[in-house]
Structures are given as structure tokens and as C-alpha cells.
XYZ file of C-alpha atoms in Angstrom:
685
model
C -4.491 -24.908 -27.379
C -6.780 -21.904 -27.381
C -9.801 -21.501 -29.691
C -9.262 -20.563 -33.307
C -10.151 -17.133 -34.116
C -11.753 -18.133 -37.259
C -14.272 -20.478 -35.687
C -16.502 -22.075 -38.491
C -19.187 -23.062 -36.060
C -19.623 -19.570 -34.387
C -23.420 -19.220 -34.312
C -25.810 -16.542 -35.658
C -26.478 -15.701 -31.915
C -22.983 -14.859 -30.638
C -24.515 -14.248 -27.044
C -25.669 -17.705 -26.675
C -22.383 -19.099 -27.776
C -20.603 -16.869 -25.268
C -22.932 -17.937 -22.485
C -22.279 -21.572 -23.466
C -18.371 -20.882 -23.124
C -19.114 -19.140 -19.782
C -20.924 -22.086 -18.488
C -18.299 -24.572 -19.660
C -15.546 -22.280 -18.039
C -17.430 -22.306 -14.762
C -17.739 -26.089 -14.909
C -14.029 -26.335 -15.614
C -13.269 -24.132 -12.643
C -15.252 -26.333 -10.323
C -13.365 -29.269 -11.480
C -9.976 -27.464 -10.817
C -11.081 -26.845 -7.406
C -12.373 -30.235 -6.726
C -9.095 -31.700 -7.965
C -7.160 -29.643 -5.318
C -9.684 -30.659 -2.635
C -9.206 -34.180 -3.473
C -5.416 -34.102 -2.955
C -4.149 -36.648 -0.485
C -1.203 -35.339 1.397
C -0.927 -37.931 4.137
C 2.064 -39.607 2.959
C 3.697 -36.717 1.128
C 4.933 -34.488 4.145
C 7.953 -35.711 6.125
C 6.909 -34.112 9.444
C 4.091 -32.238 11.086
C 5.353 -28.900 10.370
C 5.679 -29.721 6.616
C 2.222 -31.230 6.615
C 0.688 -28.210 8.141
C 2.457 -25.729 5.768
C 1.320 -27.876 2.744
C -2.156 -28.109 4.207
C -2.292 -24.255 4.382
C -0.915 -23.835 0.737
C -3.599 -26.216 -0.405
C -6.315 -24.325 1.504
C -5.219 -21.056 -0.118
C -5.248 -22.641 -3.586
C -8.902 -23.803 -2.909
C -9.961 -20.329 -1.834
C -8.207 -18.705 -4.903
C -10.249 -20.964 -7.087
C -13.503 -19.847 -5.722
C -16.220 -19.097 -8.220
C -17.719 -15.838 -7.150
C -21.151 -16.001 -8.434
C -21.765 -12.275 -8.968
C -18.343 -11.747 -10.449
C -17.717 -12.168 -14.280
C -15.256 -15.154 -14.822
C -14.235 -13.568 -18.002
C -14.831 -10.016 -19.272
C -13.287 -9.837 -22.590
C -12.024 -11.884 -25.731
C -9.480 -11.247 -28.213
C -9.381 -12.772 -31.645
C -5.730 -12.491 -33.071
C -5.025 -12.317 -36.642
C -2.033 -14.607 -36.354
C -0.803 -17.373 -34.146
C 1.678 -16.080 -31.484
C 5.197 -16.209 -32.851
C 4.116 -17.140 -36.215
C 5.095 -15.213 -39.360
C 2.315 -12.853 -40.408
C 1.665 -14.429 -43.805
C -1.537 -14.034 -45.535
C -3.834 -16.707 -44.505
C -2.157 -17.608 -41.229
C -4.651 -18.627 -38.639
C -4.914 -16.742 -35.454
C -6.219 -17.640 -32.038
C -8.894 -16.639 -29.770
C -8.440 -15.986 -25.920
C -10.980 -15.149 -23.284
C -9.570 -12.823 -20.668
C -10.554 -13.052 -17.123
C -9.617 -12.820 -13.452
C -7.790 -16.107 -13.354
C -6.510 -18.981 -15.440
C -9.171 -21.768 -16.348
C -8.169 -24.904 -18.193
C -10.226 -27.907 -19.189
C -9.662 -31.410 -18.406
C -6.834 -31.876 -21.100
C -5.082 -28.680 -19.761
C -5.975 -26.333 -22.550
C -6.904 -22.765 -21.483
C -10.503 -21.906 -21.507
C -9.846 -18.413 -19.736
C -6.667 -16.546 -19.784
C -5.434 -14.747 -16.591
C -5.524 -10.876 -17.230
C -1.887 -10.709 -16.171
C -0.532 -13.084 -18.758
C 1.412 -11.520 -21.648
C -1.106 -12.519 -24.181
C -3.599 -10.575 -22.386
C -1.799 -7.145 -22.382
C -3.293 -6.479 -25.959
C -6.662 -6.457 -24.392
C -5.831 -3.188 -22.601
C -3.241 -1.555 -24.944
C -4.408 -2.401 -28.481
C -5.809 0.502 -30.398
C -6.811 1.577 -33.851
C -3.499 3.212 -34.198
C -1.517 0.158 -32.912
C -3.721 -2.947 -33.107
C -1.062 -5.383 -31.789
C -2.212 -8.089 -34.249
C -5.751 -7.979 -32.739
C -8.490 -8.353 -35.315
C -11.294 -8.153 -32.893
C -11.687 -7.211 -29.243
C -14.877 -8.175 -27.649
C -16.119 -6.830 -24.356
C -18.792 -8.426 -22.204
C -21.628 -6.980 -20.140
C -22.840 -8.567 -16.995
C -25.623 -8.333 -14.510
C -24.401 -9.992 -11.459
C -22.730 -12.965 -12.732
C -24.980 -13.408 -15.864
C -23.463 -12.487 -19.230
C -26.033 -10.040 -20.725
C -24.453 -8.116 -23.609
C -21.430 -7.931 -25.871
C -19.605 -5.196 -27.802
C -17.127 -5.726 -30.686
C -14.185 -3.561 -31.676
C -12.625 -4.473 -35.121
C -9.257 -2.991 -34.732
C -7.856 -4.183 -38.010
C -10.732 -2.814 -40.112
C -9.985 0.753 -41.399
C -13.372 1.417 -42.330
C -14.450 1.157 -38.639
C -13.910 4.519 -36.975
C -12.510 4.290 -33.365
C -15.106 4.974 -30.657
C -15.536 4.754 -27.051
C -16.841 1.455 -25.685
C -20.141 1.962 -24.074
C -19.824 -1.259 -21.930
C -16.418 -0.027 -20.750
C -18.026 3.461 -19.780
C -20.907 1.788 -18.303
C -18.674 -0.446 -16.006
C -16.604 2.612 -14.918
C -19.592 4.522 -14.050
C -21.637 1.713 -12.454
C -22.944 2.436 -9.047
C -21.444 0.391 -6.148
C -22.585 -0.831 -2.723
C -20.176 -2.449 -0.373
C -16.263 -2.305 -0.503
C -14.102 -1.243 -3.412
C -14.118 -3.385 -6.548
C -11.325 -4.371 -8.832
C -11.032 -2.626 -12.153
C -9.752 -5.483 -13.946
C -12.100 -5.093 -16.773
C -11.379 -1.238 -17.181
C -7.765 -0.840 -16.952
C -6.674 1.894 -19.211
C -3.400 1.832 -21.203
C -1.701 4.495 -19.145
C -2.775 2.631 -15.998
C -1.698 -0.924 -17.390
C 1.717 0.442 -18.061
C 2.115 1.069 -14.545
C 0.527 -2.077 -13.404
C 3.016 -4.056 -15.464
C 6.066 -2.327 -14.577
C 9.028 -4.479 -13.220
C 9.617 -5.716 -9.861
C 12.994 -4.191 -9.345
C 11.885 -0.630 -9.837
C 10.002 1.563 -7.644
C 7.117 3.614 -8.979
C 5.501 6.639 -7.525
C 1.947 7.421 -8.918
C 0.731 11.056 -8.643
C -2.785 10.950 -9.246
C -5.740 13.274 -8.569
C -9.066 12.102 -7.289
C -10.783 9.436 -9.439
C -7.780 8.738 -11.489
C -7.726 5.170 -10.108
C -4.326 5.153 -8.571
C -5.303 3.006 -5.547
C -6.683 0.453 -7.871
C -3.423 0.666 -9.935
C -1.445 0.040 -6.890
C -3.501 -3.064 -5.946
C -3.480 -4.560 -9.432
C 0.224 -3.982 -9.568
C 0.684 -6.127 -6.696
C -1.565 -8.845 -8.173
C 0.516 -8.698 -11.335
C 3.760 -8.897 -9.564
C 2.567 -11.938 -7.465
C 1.626 -13.567 -11.008
C 5.031 -12.615 -12.589
C 7.240 -13.303 -9.637
C 5.328 -15.598 -7.494
C 8.078 -17.722 -6.114
C 10.449 -14.699 -5.215
C 7.617 -12.867 -3.571
C 6.379 -15.822 -1.771
C 9.819 -15.844 -0.082
C 10.133 -12.265 0.625
C 6.588 -11.230 1.169
C 4.129 -8.278 0.095
C 2.397 -5.490 2.046
C -0.192 -2.779 1.406
C -0.070 0.126 3.695
C -3.168 2.346 3.916
C -3.780 5.489 5.918
C -6.435 4.131 8.439
C -8.510 1.057 9.198
C -11.639 2.296 7.409
C -9.436 2.615 4.267
C -8.116 -0.912 4.445
C -11.554 -2.253 4.976
C -12.736 -0.639 1.989
C -9.940 -2.022 -0.230
C -9.572 -5.392 1.406
C -11.745 -7.360 -1.055
C -9.878 -6.261 -4.273
C -6.834 -8.708 -4.242
C -9.073 -11.719 -3.001
C -11.280 -11.195 -6.019
C -8.181 -11.536 -8.183
C -7.295 -14.651 -6.515
C -4.305 -13.192 -4.162
C -5.098 -14.157 -0.545
C -1.439 -13.721 1.007
C -1.042 -9.950 0.885
C -0.829 -8.452 4.386
C -2.539 -5.034 4.853
C -1.434 -2.549 7.615
C -1.240 1.056 8.566
C 2.108 2.865 9.393
C 0.883 2.776 12.958
C 0.606 -1.045 12.888
C 4.266 -1.376 11.378
C 5.779 0.514 14.368
C 3.651 -0.710 17.306
C 6.395 -1.794 19.588
C 4.735 0.195 22.404
C 1.328 1.125 23.270
C 0.098 4.399 21.916
C -1.770 6.360 24.583
C -0.922 10.002 24.042
C -1.057 12.674 21.387
C 1.107 15.336 20.299
C 0.188 18.942 19.365
C 1.170 19.908 15.683
C 4.377 21.513 16.675
C 5.734 18.581 18.514
C 4.636 16.232 16.139
C 6.389 18.228 13.316
C 9.709 18.117 15.125
C 9.348 14.367 15.902
C 8.478 13.585 12.345
C 11.250 15.490 10.874
C 14.220 13.467 9.319
C 16.658 15.339 11.462
C 15.387 13.256 14.436
C 17.291 10.284 12.781
C 20.571 11.962 13.273
C 19.781 12.695 16.905
C 18.866 9.110 17.676
C 21.934 7.828 16.031
C 24.156 10.145 17.990
C 22.484 9.263 21.195
C 22.883 5.662 20.452
C 26.471 5.425 19.594
C 27.206 7.828 22.455
C 26.746 4.737 24.656
C 29.952 3.314 23.286
C 32.966 4.182 25.273
C 36.557 3.735 24.266
C 38.421 1.079 26.546
C 40.984 2.345 29.181
C 41.946 -0.851 30.870
C 43.355 -4.071 29.203
C 41.354 -7.375 29.174
C 43.143 -10.315 31.197
C 41.829 -13.824 29.858
C 42.843 -16.653 32.028
C 42.899 -20.153 30.462
C 44.211 -22.927 32.625
C 47.664 -21.924 33.924
C 48.163 -19.341 31.130
C 47.061 -15.582 31.237
C 46.591 -13.718 27.956
C 46.578 -9.976 28.061
C 44.922 -7.660 25.429
C 46.149 -4.220 25.935
C 43.923 -1.139 25.820
C 45.258 0.210 22.753
C 44.486 -2.884 20.833
C 40.965 -3.007 22.364
C 40.430 0.792 21.215
C 41.675 -0.047 17.600
C 38.946 -2.991 17.695
C 36.304 -0.708 18.817
C 37.358 2.015 16.340
C 37.133 -0.211 13.431
C 33.725 -1.466 14.382
C 32.337 2.066 14.760
C 34.010 3.140 11.315
C 32.350 0.107 9.569
C 28.818 1.556 10.134
C 27.207 -1.621 10.889
C 24.111 -2.033 13.104
C 24.782 -1.264 16.950
C 23.542 -4.654 17.877
C 25.649 -6.579 15.175
C 28.795 -4.730 16.227
C 28.271 -5.565 19.818
C 27.791 -9.374 18.990
C 31.090 -8.919 16.819
C 33.248 -7.413 19.630
C 33.900 -10.371 21.921
C 34.704 -12.499 18.948
C 37.359 -9.779 17.799
C 38.764 -9.631 21.148
C 38.966 -13.495 21.328
C 40.755 -13.424 17.923
C 43.367 -11.084 19.327
C 43.922 -13.760 22.207
C 44.103 -16.490 19.654
C 46.861 -14.608 17.704
C 48.810 -14.404 20.888
C 48.273 -18.225 21.411
C 49.498 -19.084 18.080
C 52.668 -16.865 18.413
C 53.551 -18.827 21.588
C 53.312 -22.133 19.633
C 49.535 -23.359 20.511
C 47.423 -24.396 17.885
C 43.717 -23.122 18.960
C 40.637 -23.763 16.690
C 37.169 -22.134 16.380
C 35.903 -23.906 19.663
C 38.716 -22.079 21.681
C 37.703 -18.841 20.056
C 34.200 -19.144 21.006
C 35.244 -20.171 24.534
C 37.503 -17.222 24.946
C 34.559 -14.962 23.677
C 32.407 -16.268 26.424
C 34.873 -15.742 29.079
C 33.825 -13.511 32.089
C 36.464 -11.065 31.587
C 35.560 -10.491 27.820
C 31.821 -10.207 28.823
C 32.554 -7.708 31.391
C 34.740 -5.607 28.918
C 32.107 -5.733 26.146
C 29.319 -4.659 28.715
C 31.476 -1.600 29.891
C 32.598 -0.586 26.259
C 29.578 -1.386 24.334
C 26.421 -1.848 26.557
C 23.110 -3.218 25.329
C 20.445 -0.649 24.593
C 16.885 -0.765 24.830
C 15.476 1.550 21.863
C 12.488 2.561 23.961
C 14.347 3.473 26.914
C 16.769 5.527 24.602
C 13.914 7.537 23.233
C 12.396 7.970 26.725
C 15.616 9.483 27.926
C 15.796 12.087 24.896
C 12.232 13.137 25.523
C 12.686 13.537 29.325
C 16.231 14.495 29.903
C 16.975 18.008 28.572
C 20.726 17.832 29.158
C 20.867 14.518 27.237
C 18.637 15.883 24.438
C 20.664 19.103 24.119
C 23.998 16.995 23.897
C 22.862 14.922 20.980
C 20.644 17.385 19.361
C 23.365 20.239 19.144
C 23.588 21.659 15.830
C 20.567 19.624 14.640
C 17.645 20.947 16.541
C 17.386 24.527 17.968
C 16.583 25.241 21.615
C 12.911 25.889 20.787
C 12.636 22.682 18.877
C 14.236 20.792 21.762
C 11.799 22.546 24.330
C 8.834 21.540 22.061
C 9.387 17.758 22.266
C 10.644 17.536 25.874
C 8.263 15.781 28.390
C 7.884 16.306 32.087
C 10.757 14.471 34.101
C 8.209 12.655 36.102
C 7.736 10.148 33.305
C 10.263 7.321 34.546
C 9.364 4.174 32.778
C 8.648 2.787 29.240
C 5.130 1.223 30.569
C 4.058 4.358 32.177
C 4.821 6.621 29.441
C 1.965 8.055 27.237
C 3.429 7.455 24.023
C 2.314 9.139 20.747
C 2.296 7.728 17.158
C 5.216 10.018 16.404
C 7.065 8.685 19.474
C 6.396 5.044 18.307
C 8.092 5.999 14.742
C 11.115 7.276 16.725
C 11.393 3.952 18.592
C 11.174 1.966 15.381
C 13.969 4.093 13.975
C 16.033 3.261 17.121
C 15.242 -0.257 16.802
C 16.503 -0.376 13.427
C 19.857 1.206 14.409
C 20.222 -1.606 16.828
C 18.975 -4.436 14.620
C 18.086 -4.402 11.083
C 14.377 -4.427 10.018
C 13.278 -7.218 8.002
C 12.767 -6.254 4.291
C 9.811 -7.152 2.063
C 9.981 -7.997 -1.728
C 7.418 -5.346 -2.574
C 5.406 -2.506 -0.520
C 2.485 -0.599 -1.799
C 2.174 2.762 0.231
C -1.220 4.476 -0.461
C -2.194 8.049 0.703
C 1.510 8.793 0.902
C 1.248 12.436 0.776
C 0.319 12.602 4.612
C 3.331 10.827 5.730
C 6.186 12.581 7.847
C 9.702 12.090 6.657
C 10.177 9.698 9.756
C 7.239 7.852 8.788
C 8.692 7.352 5.112
C 11.819 6.097 6.559
C 9.808 3.630 8.781
C 8.135 2.275 5.511
C 11.434 2.441 3.551
C 12.932 0.100 6.105
C 10.400 -2.500 4.987
C 11.693 -2.610 1.442
C 15.346 -1.814 1.668
C 15.981 -4.861 -0.533
C 12.870 -4.687 -2.431
C 10.680 -2.271 -4.495
C 7.825 -0.090 -3.784
C 4.509 1.444 -5.415
C 3.944 4.844 -3.900
C 0.427 6.282 -4.508
C -0.613 9.740 -3.558
C -1.917 13.369 -4.476
C -0.016 16.349 -3.408
C -3.331 18.351 -3.285
C -4.856 15.946 -0.775
C -2.125 16.384 1.834
C -3.819 17.169 5.039
C -1.360 16.909 7.832
C 0.841 19.658 8.882
C 3.807 17.755 7.606
C 2.303 16.779 4.207
C 4.682 16.048 1.279
C 5.838 19.014 -0.548
C 7.387 17.032 -3.566
C 7.714 13.479 -4.418
C 11.512 13.884 -4.938
C 11.822 14.789 -1.177
C 9.318 11.982 -0.012
C 11.120 9.315 -2.158
C 14.615 10.480 -0.645
C 13.253 9.808 2.686
C 11.875 6.487 1.529
C 15.423 5.505 0.307
C 14.143 5.216 -3.179
C 15.353 8.354 -4.953
C 15.674 6.563 -8.442
C 11.885 5.902 -8.334
C 9.989 6.776 -11.629
C 7.272 9.371 -11.001
C 4.271 8.830 -13.197
C 1.166 11.096 -13.370
C -2.440 10.007 -13.917
C -4.682 13.008 -14.891
C -7.634 11.177 -16.545
C -10.476 10.991 -14.039
C -12.651 7.903 -14.200
C -14.723 8.222 -11.106
C -15.408 11.911 -10.485
C -18.123 13.580 -12.589
C -17.049 16.632 -14.628
C -18.971 19.213 -12.692
C -17.711 17.926 -9.295
C -14.041 17.835 -10.071
C -14.545 21.312 -12.016
C -15.828 22.690 -8.780
C -13.201 20.997 -6.366
C -10.379 22.258 -8.775
C -11.137 25.816 -7.844
C -9.074 25.034 -4.712
C -6.024 23.824 -6.611
C -4.429 27.314 -6.931
C -4.457 27.739 -3.209
C -3.441 24.185 -2.092
C -1.257 22.916 -4.870
C -0.009 25.658 -7.270
C 1.129 24.234 -10.426
C -0.634 20.830 -10.112
C -2.646 20.024 -13.125
C -6.463 19.472 -12.419
C -7.858 16.171 -13.306
C -9.779 16.031 -16.580
C -12.945 13.995 -16.209
C -13.549 11.434 -18.995
C -16.889 10.395 -17.801
C -19.811 10.631 -20.449
C -22.372 10.988 -17.564
C -22.081 14.360 -16.107
C -23.522 13.271 -12.878
C -25.490 15.487 -10.304
C -24.125 18.530 -8.660
C -25.721 21.269 -6.638
C -24.721 23.737 -4.142
C -27.699 24.220 -1.827
C -28.366 26.686 1.139
C -30.009 24.911 3.925
C -31.693 25.857 7.326
C -30.118 23.625 9.940
C -29.654 20.022 10.335
C -33.087 19.456 8.776
C -32.162 20.853 5.489
C -29.181 18.443 5.374
C -31.411 15.448 6.261
C -33.737 16.473 3.351
C -30.593 16.321 0.913
C -29.676 12.648 2.115
C -33.343 11.493 1.712
C -33.232 12.621 -1.855
C -29.856 11.049 -2.266
C -31.203 7.781 -0.912
C -33.839 7.584 -3.971
C -30.848 7.273 -6.162
C -28.943 3.730 -6.680
C -25.731 3.090 -4.880
C -23.821 4.004 -1.717
C -24.359 7.400 0.121
C -21.993 9.222 2.225
C -22.800 12.136 4.467
C -19.447 13.943 4.883
C -19.076 16.436 7.604
C -16.520 18.285 9.790
C -15.723 15.810 12.692
C -17.307 18.311 15.177
C -20.543 18.249 13.393
C -20.768 14.572 13.059
C -22.570 13.896 16.447
C -25.410 16.246 15.882
C -25.926 14.915 12.352
C -26.111 11.368 13.515
C -28.540 12.465 16.113
C -30.682 14.067 13.645
C -30.572 11.145 11.243
C -31.765 8.884 14.013
C -34.601 11.103 14.974
C -35.613 11.088 11.279
C -35.712 7.124 11.152
C -32.469 6.691 9.400
C -29.695 4.520 10.659
C -26.207 5.366 9.186
C -23.198 3.349 9.233
C -19.709 4.373 10.383
C -16.777 4.400 7.929
C -15.330 0.875 7.754
C -18.702 -0.630 8.104
C -19.712 -2.410 4.924
C -22.650 -1.033 3.186
C -25.436 -3.187 1.753
C -28.489 -2.802 -0.630
C -30.688 -2.384 2.600
C -28.103 -0.074 4.393
C -26.443 2.451 2.094
C -25.944 5.490 4.217
C -22.518 6.276 5.878
C -21.733 9.190 7.932
C -18.162 10.106 7.352
C -16.119 12.441 9.408
C -14.007 14.613 7.011
C -10.732 13.283 8.798
C -11.511 9.758 7.653
C -12.866 10.529 4.189
C -9.443 10.199 2.284
C -9.453 7.220 -0.196
C -13.205 6.397 0.373
C -15.676 6.717 -2.535
C -19.604 6.801 -2.511
C -21.985 6.961 -5.542
C -23.673 10.094 -3.940
C -22.241 12.457 -1.400
C -23.893 15.098 0.635
C -21.154 17.411 1.943
C -22.101 19.306 5.076
C -20.871 22.816 5.763
C -17.662 23.303 3.744
C -16.714 26.210 5.916
C -16.722 24.006 9.079
C -14.394 21.404 7.330
C -11.962 24.276 6.648
C -12.309 25.692 10.120
C -11.751 22.150 11.873
C -8.037 22.169 10.643
C -5.354 23.990 12.481
C -4.691 26.365 9.469
C -6.434 27.363 6.462
C -4.289 25.722 3.799
C -4.630 22.350 5.632
C -8.442 22.905 5.984
C -8.669 23.630 2.270
C -6.959 20.512 1.455
C -9.235 18.544 3.719
C -12.174 20.128 1.952
C -10.728 19.171 -1.589
C -10.674 15.449 -0.239
C -14.248 15.702 0.902
C -15.411 17.193 -2.353
C -13.991 14.565 -4.485
C -15.616 11.444 -2.797
C -18.430 11.485 -5.085
C -18.737 9.197 -8.062
C -22.370 10.013 -9.291
C -23.451 13.049 -7.576
C -22.684 15.790 -4.997
C -24.866 17.956 -3.153
C -22.990 20.804 -1.071
C -25.242 21.915 1.729
C -24.404 25.148 3.824
C -25.956 27.324 6.287
C -23.142 29.885 6.391
C -20.995 31.618 3.654
C -18.923 29.294 1.493
C -15.071 29.619 1.795
C -14.197 32.499 -0.643
C -11.936 30.089 -2.667
C -14.941 28.151 -3.886
C -16.682 31.330 -5.303
């Protein structure tokens, strides 16, 4: 049972009472962990494999029950007016629930902390004065490290108490950070919670500007789905896809902090890593290779390997000969082609179909063959030879290599799909003769993945989160979509932050390529992380990079620091960095990729040792130098942005450059200083 809301022994000093409950809850969590550690499984498992699997599950459970000393075990309390499910009669006794990151129970099994994902916890995020959801009191807790230091009450059922913004909530949102991304479980807003708790069967696309929490929403949705559908997702699997390794390192601690340890994280390049990527494409070639039309070219090239039989098959068994005529073989092949099944599956079915035709003849002659006879016929050398001639095995990488090196082969299968200039753009030199010697690009690897799926179906997961999706090509969307054909997805992105030449133009188009055209598109427009002056300055670029897209409205009370500062050379940039280091939290120096080496050299000469993106900040080492190309998805308390014009000029065209600049401008959580020695882009003036 939970604690009664109308607790008669609630002391005069509520903070002491809450600290006591925190201490008791931590002790109960330790007991839960010790109980799991003490489990004896020596005589439980039937074999070694089962024993290892069970031991692994126990190990994960022990890790999930870890008490993180600097993380609040619970962050809120709900006092309900009535017991759940009871009639709301006057005088009915409600219950009290402490809301936290994981469930904790005492020795009798009674809950001391309720998991934030449980249905009863939903009111903590959605209850309001307008709709109190039977909550009499909502209490939020403030912490310093892992110590409970403050509380704040909202009496939702009291009409005399005016609605107000929670200062503890605002302070937690604006709190400086050092290290990787934190969870937002204590600060989830109603519109975010609605997305987090959306069902497993539906795909959701979240359009969100900088600081709206879309990444956190996606990660918390995974955690919620694992709670609500654990058995199903344990079988089918979950995956988080990010744009690069630096981003994945930044977010990798969020799910473990919520007790979820089994979610795989990867980039799109990781998913399609069937060949070693050693080459690069220019923008024009990458655009063509990333176009969805390439899927049609690949399908044509693959199924062109199938040829209609012109000779009969003669199967010899003992003293009897069985002849399958060419016209019957042609009908079998035609039927398999018409069914549209995978190339490899059809090739495996073909010998069985031929064998079945032989068995029909046997039965007509009075024999009674069984399945073993059919299998034996399917393995007959004559049948194998016919299959090899009609439906040959295909290596996907070799097929792509031939398309990229054989102009006639490409022209034959790209006719009416790619024009002559596009074909010429993707062709390699004919000197490349083997898969191993080829210098494959990232776009080539996606083509090979597409061809592989045409041959053999890609394994589908139960749920996939795709972050920074706006930068994917149509073919990359297809690669991700293959990983969730029988599952669902959470797609996260911002059309204004697309920085590739093939960046997404509309979510409807992207979702079509993903194979999820029925997905619901939600928009987050409330900015919780970026200060008002910073987002207002960056939003000057929106009419030029994403006409019609609504600007983010910052809801932060703290206006933050914002300054545009003319400087003279690297020394002026370093002075701005030194000033930022006087503030609390992480510091990011963002610059055009080409200017990073000179800035790193200047910092070293000034006695400052910066980190590279992906390296974890600490209280002692808080400065990271970030190339603009890697800034997407990252956040820093204070940002010094070096030379905006160089960021724009570092991209192949102005529109992409302005989008890259928009990303760089919106990485700051508490303050931004823009330094420049040359004129600013006119779009910022």
C-alpha cells in the first residue's frame, strides 16, 4: 500500500520528514539489490547456455538497481484526494505517491517510490489547476547532488491558490551541467509527456527547434516503452540512431540513469557497415546515390540476373527418368517473379518447385513419393544446375560494384530513371575490379545495404529512435526503415537544422521513404534550454533557411548572456573563452572546421587544454573545441562562436552554410558570445 495522503504524523518540519523517507527508500533499494545479488542459480538452469543467459539477466538487473549517489531517487510527490478507482465521495481517503526514476519497495513489497512511467505517475506531469486529475497536492523536491535540500508545493485543488510557475522546476531546467546529457525525468512538460507515453504501435515524428527537448523526449519514450511493453521489446529489440559518435557519447548515460541498459546505440553508417568505407563522394555524386530512385535501379539490376529457362530438366532416379519441360519451368520462374518475394528466398524456393513438378509426375505414374523424395530431387545435380543457370546467386557488393564501374550495365538498368549526366556522376573508373580494392563511400555502403535487403530480408526491431533525422538522404531513410518494418519508430529532427545537400524538405516526404507514411507529426515550439536573446538572434536566419517554420519561443526566466563582439585575431577569441570559464558549467568553442587547428594551437599557447567533441567534460576540464560540422545535437552552458561568416563559407552553398550557422548559434544553454573579425553574414543584421 502507498502512504495515506492525510498522514496524521506529518511533522511540523516537512523537509526532515522527506529526508527520512529518502533515507528509507535508499536503504530499501540497497536491500532489493542485495536480494538479486544473493540469488543462487546453480541448480536452476538446464544447461550452460541457459545458465549464462540467466546470469547475464541478473547482472543487468543488479546494474539497474544501482543507487546513483548524485542522482535524486525521487523528485516529486503526489497526494491524491481519493483512492484510485474509489468513488469520489466526500471524506474518501486518498493516497500519497513518491515519484522517481525507478520503482522501490520495502520488505513487505509495498511501494516507497513509484516509477515515473507508471500510470499513477502521469498526473505529476499533466495535472494543472484547470484539470487537477484528482491531485490535491503536488510537491517538487530540490537537490544538491543527491541530498534533498528544498521542496515546493502546488495545491491544485485549492481555488484560492493562483497558478504559478514552479521555481524548482525552472531552476532544474536552467541548471548548468558538466559531462554528458542528463535525463529530464523531473522536468518533463505536458506536451512532452504526451509524446513520451504514446503507444508502441504508432510511429511519431517530432519536429522541434533548438532547446525544445526533442532528443530527451525520444530517449524517454524508449524508456517508457520498455516499461510498458518490456517482454515484447525484449524479444524484438530497440535501437537509438544518432548522427555521429560524439552525439552518441553525449547521450549514452541517459537511459542507464533511468535503469535501461539493453538499448543499442548506433549511427546510420554503423547499420550499413557491410564493407569498409575508405572513400568519399563529392556532393553531386552523393546526391544521386542517396536518391530513392537508386532503389529502382538496384532492383532492376538484381532481377535482370534471372533468365527464363530454354531447356528442360531431366532428373534420373534409379532406372526412371523424369522430364520437366522448359515451358513448365518458365511458368514456375514467372510465378516466383510475380510474387515479389526476396531474390534469395525465391532462389531457395525454385528447386523445391521443380522437385514438386517431378513428384506430380511420379504420382501420376502410380508411385507414392513423400517429402524425403522431394528433398532428394531438389538436391539432384540436374536441378541444381538448372537453378544456377536460371536464378544465380548474387553478391550485393559485387552487384553495386558492377553498376558503378560498368557504364553499359548502369545505362541498361537506369534507363528512364537516371539521366545520362546523373549516370556519369556516379560512375567510377573501370580500373576498380574487386570489392576489397574498391574505395567505398558512405553512400555506396547504403546502396549495398539496399541490395542486400533485396536478396535477404533485414531483421526488424520492435522500436527505433532516429535523431537528427533531417540530415538523412532518402536511401538512408530506407536503410533505417528496414530496421523497423514490423515495429515502430520515433523520428526526431528540425527542418531548419538540415546541413547536408540532401537535407529533408518535408517530414511527409521523409516518412514516406522511411516506410511510415501514417506517422503522426508533433511539433515542439517551447524552448527550455536556449535563452530568449540567443534564440531570437538565431531565428533571424529562419526566413532564409526554413520559410514558414515557426520560431522557438523560449520559456526560460533567466535571460542568459548574449553578446556580439568584434575581436582582433585569435587572441580576442581566447579572451572570450577565458571570460566564459569564469562561469559555472561546460564551455564550447565552436568554429568553422578549417579554423579549429589555429584556435587549438592558440589555446595551448595560452595554457588552456581543450577537449575534443565526444570527450567527457569534468569540473576540472570544462572547455571543448567543437568543429561546426560536429556541433549538431550537442549543448554547452556557455558557447563562444568564432567567425560566423567562416561557418557559412565552409559549406558548399550559402543555404547549407546558414543552416550550419543556425545550429552553431543554438548550442548555448546559459550564454553565447559571438566573436568576429570580418563582417557578419547579412542575414544576421
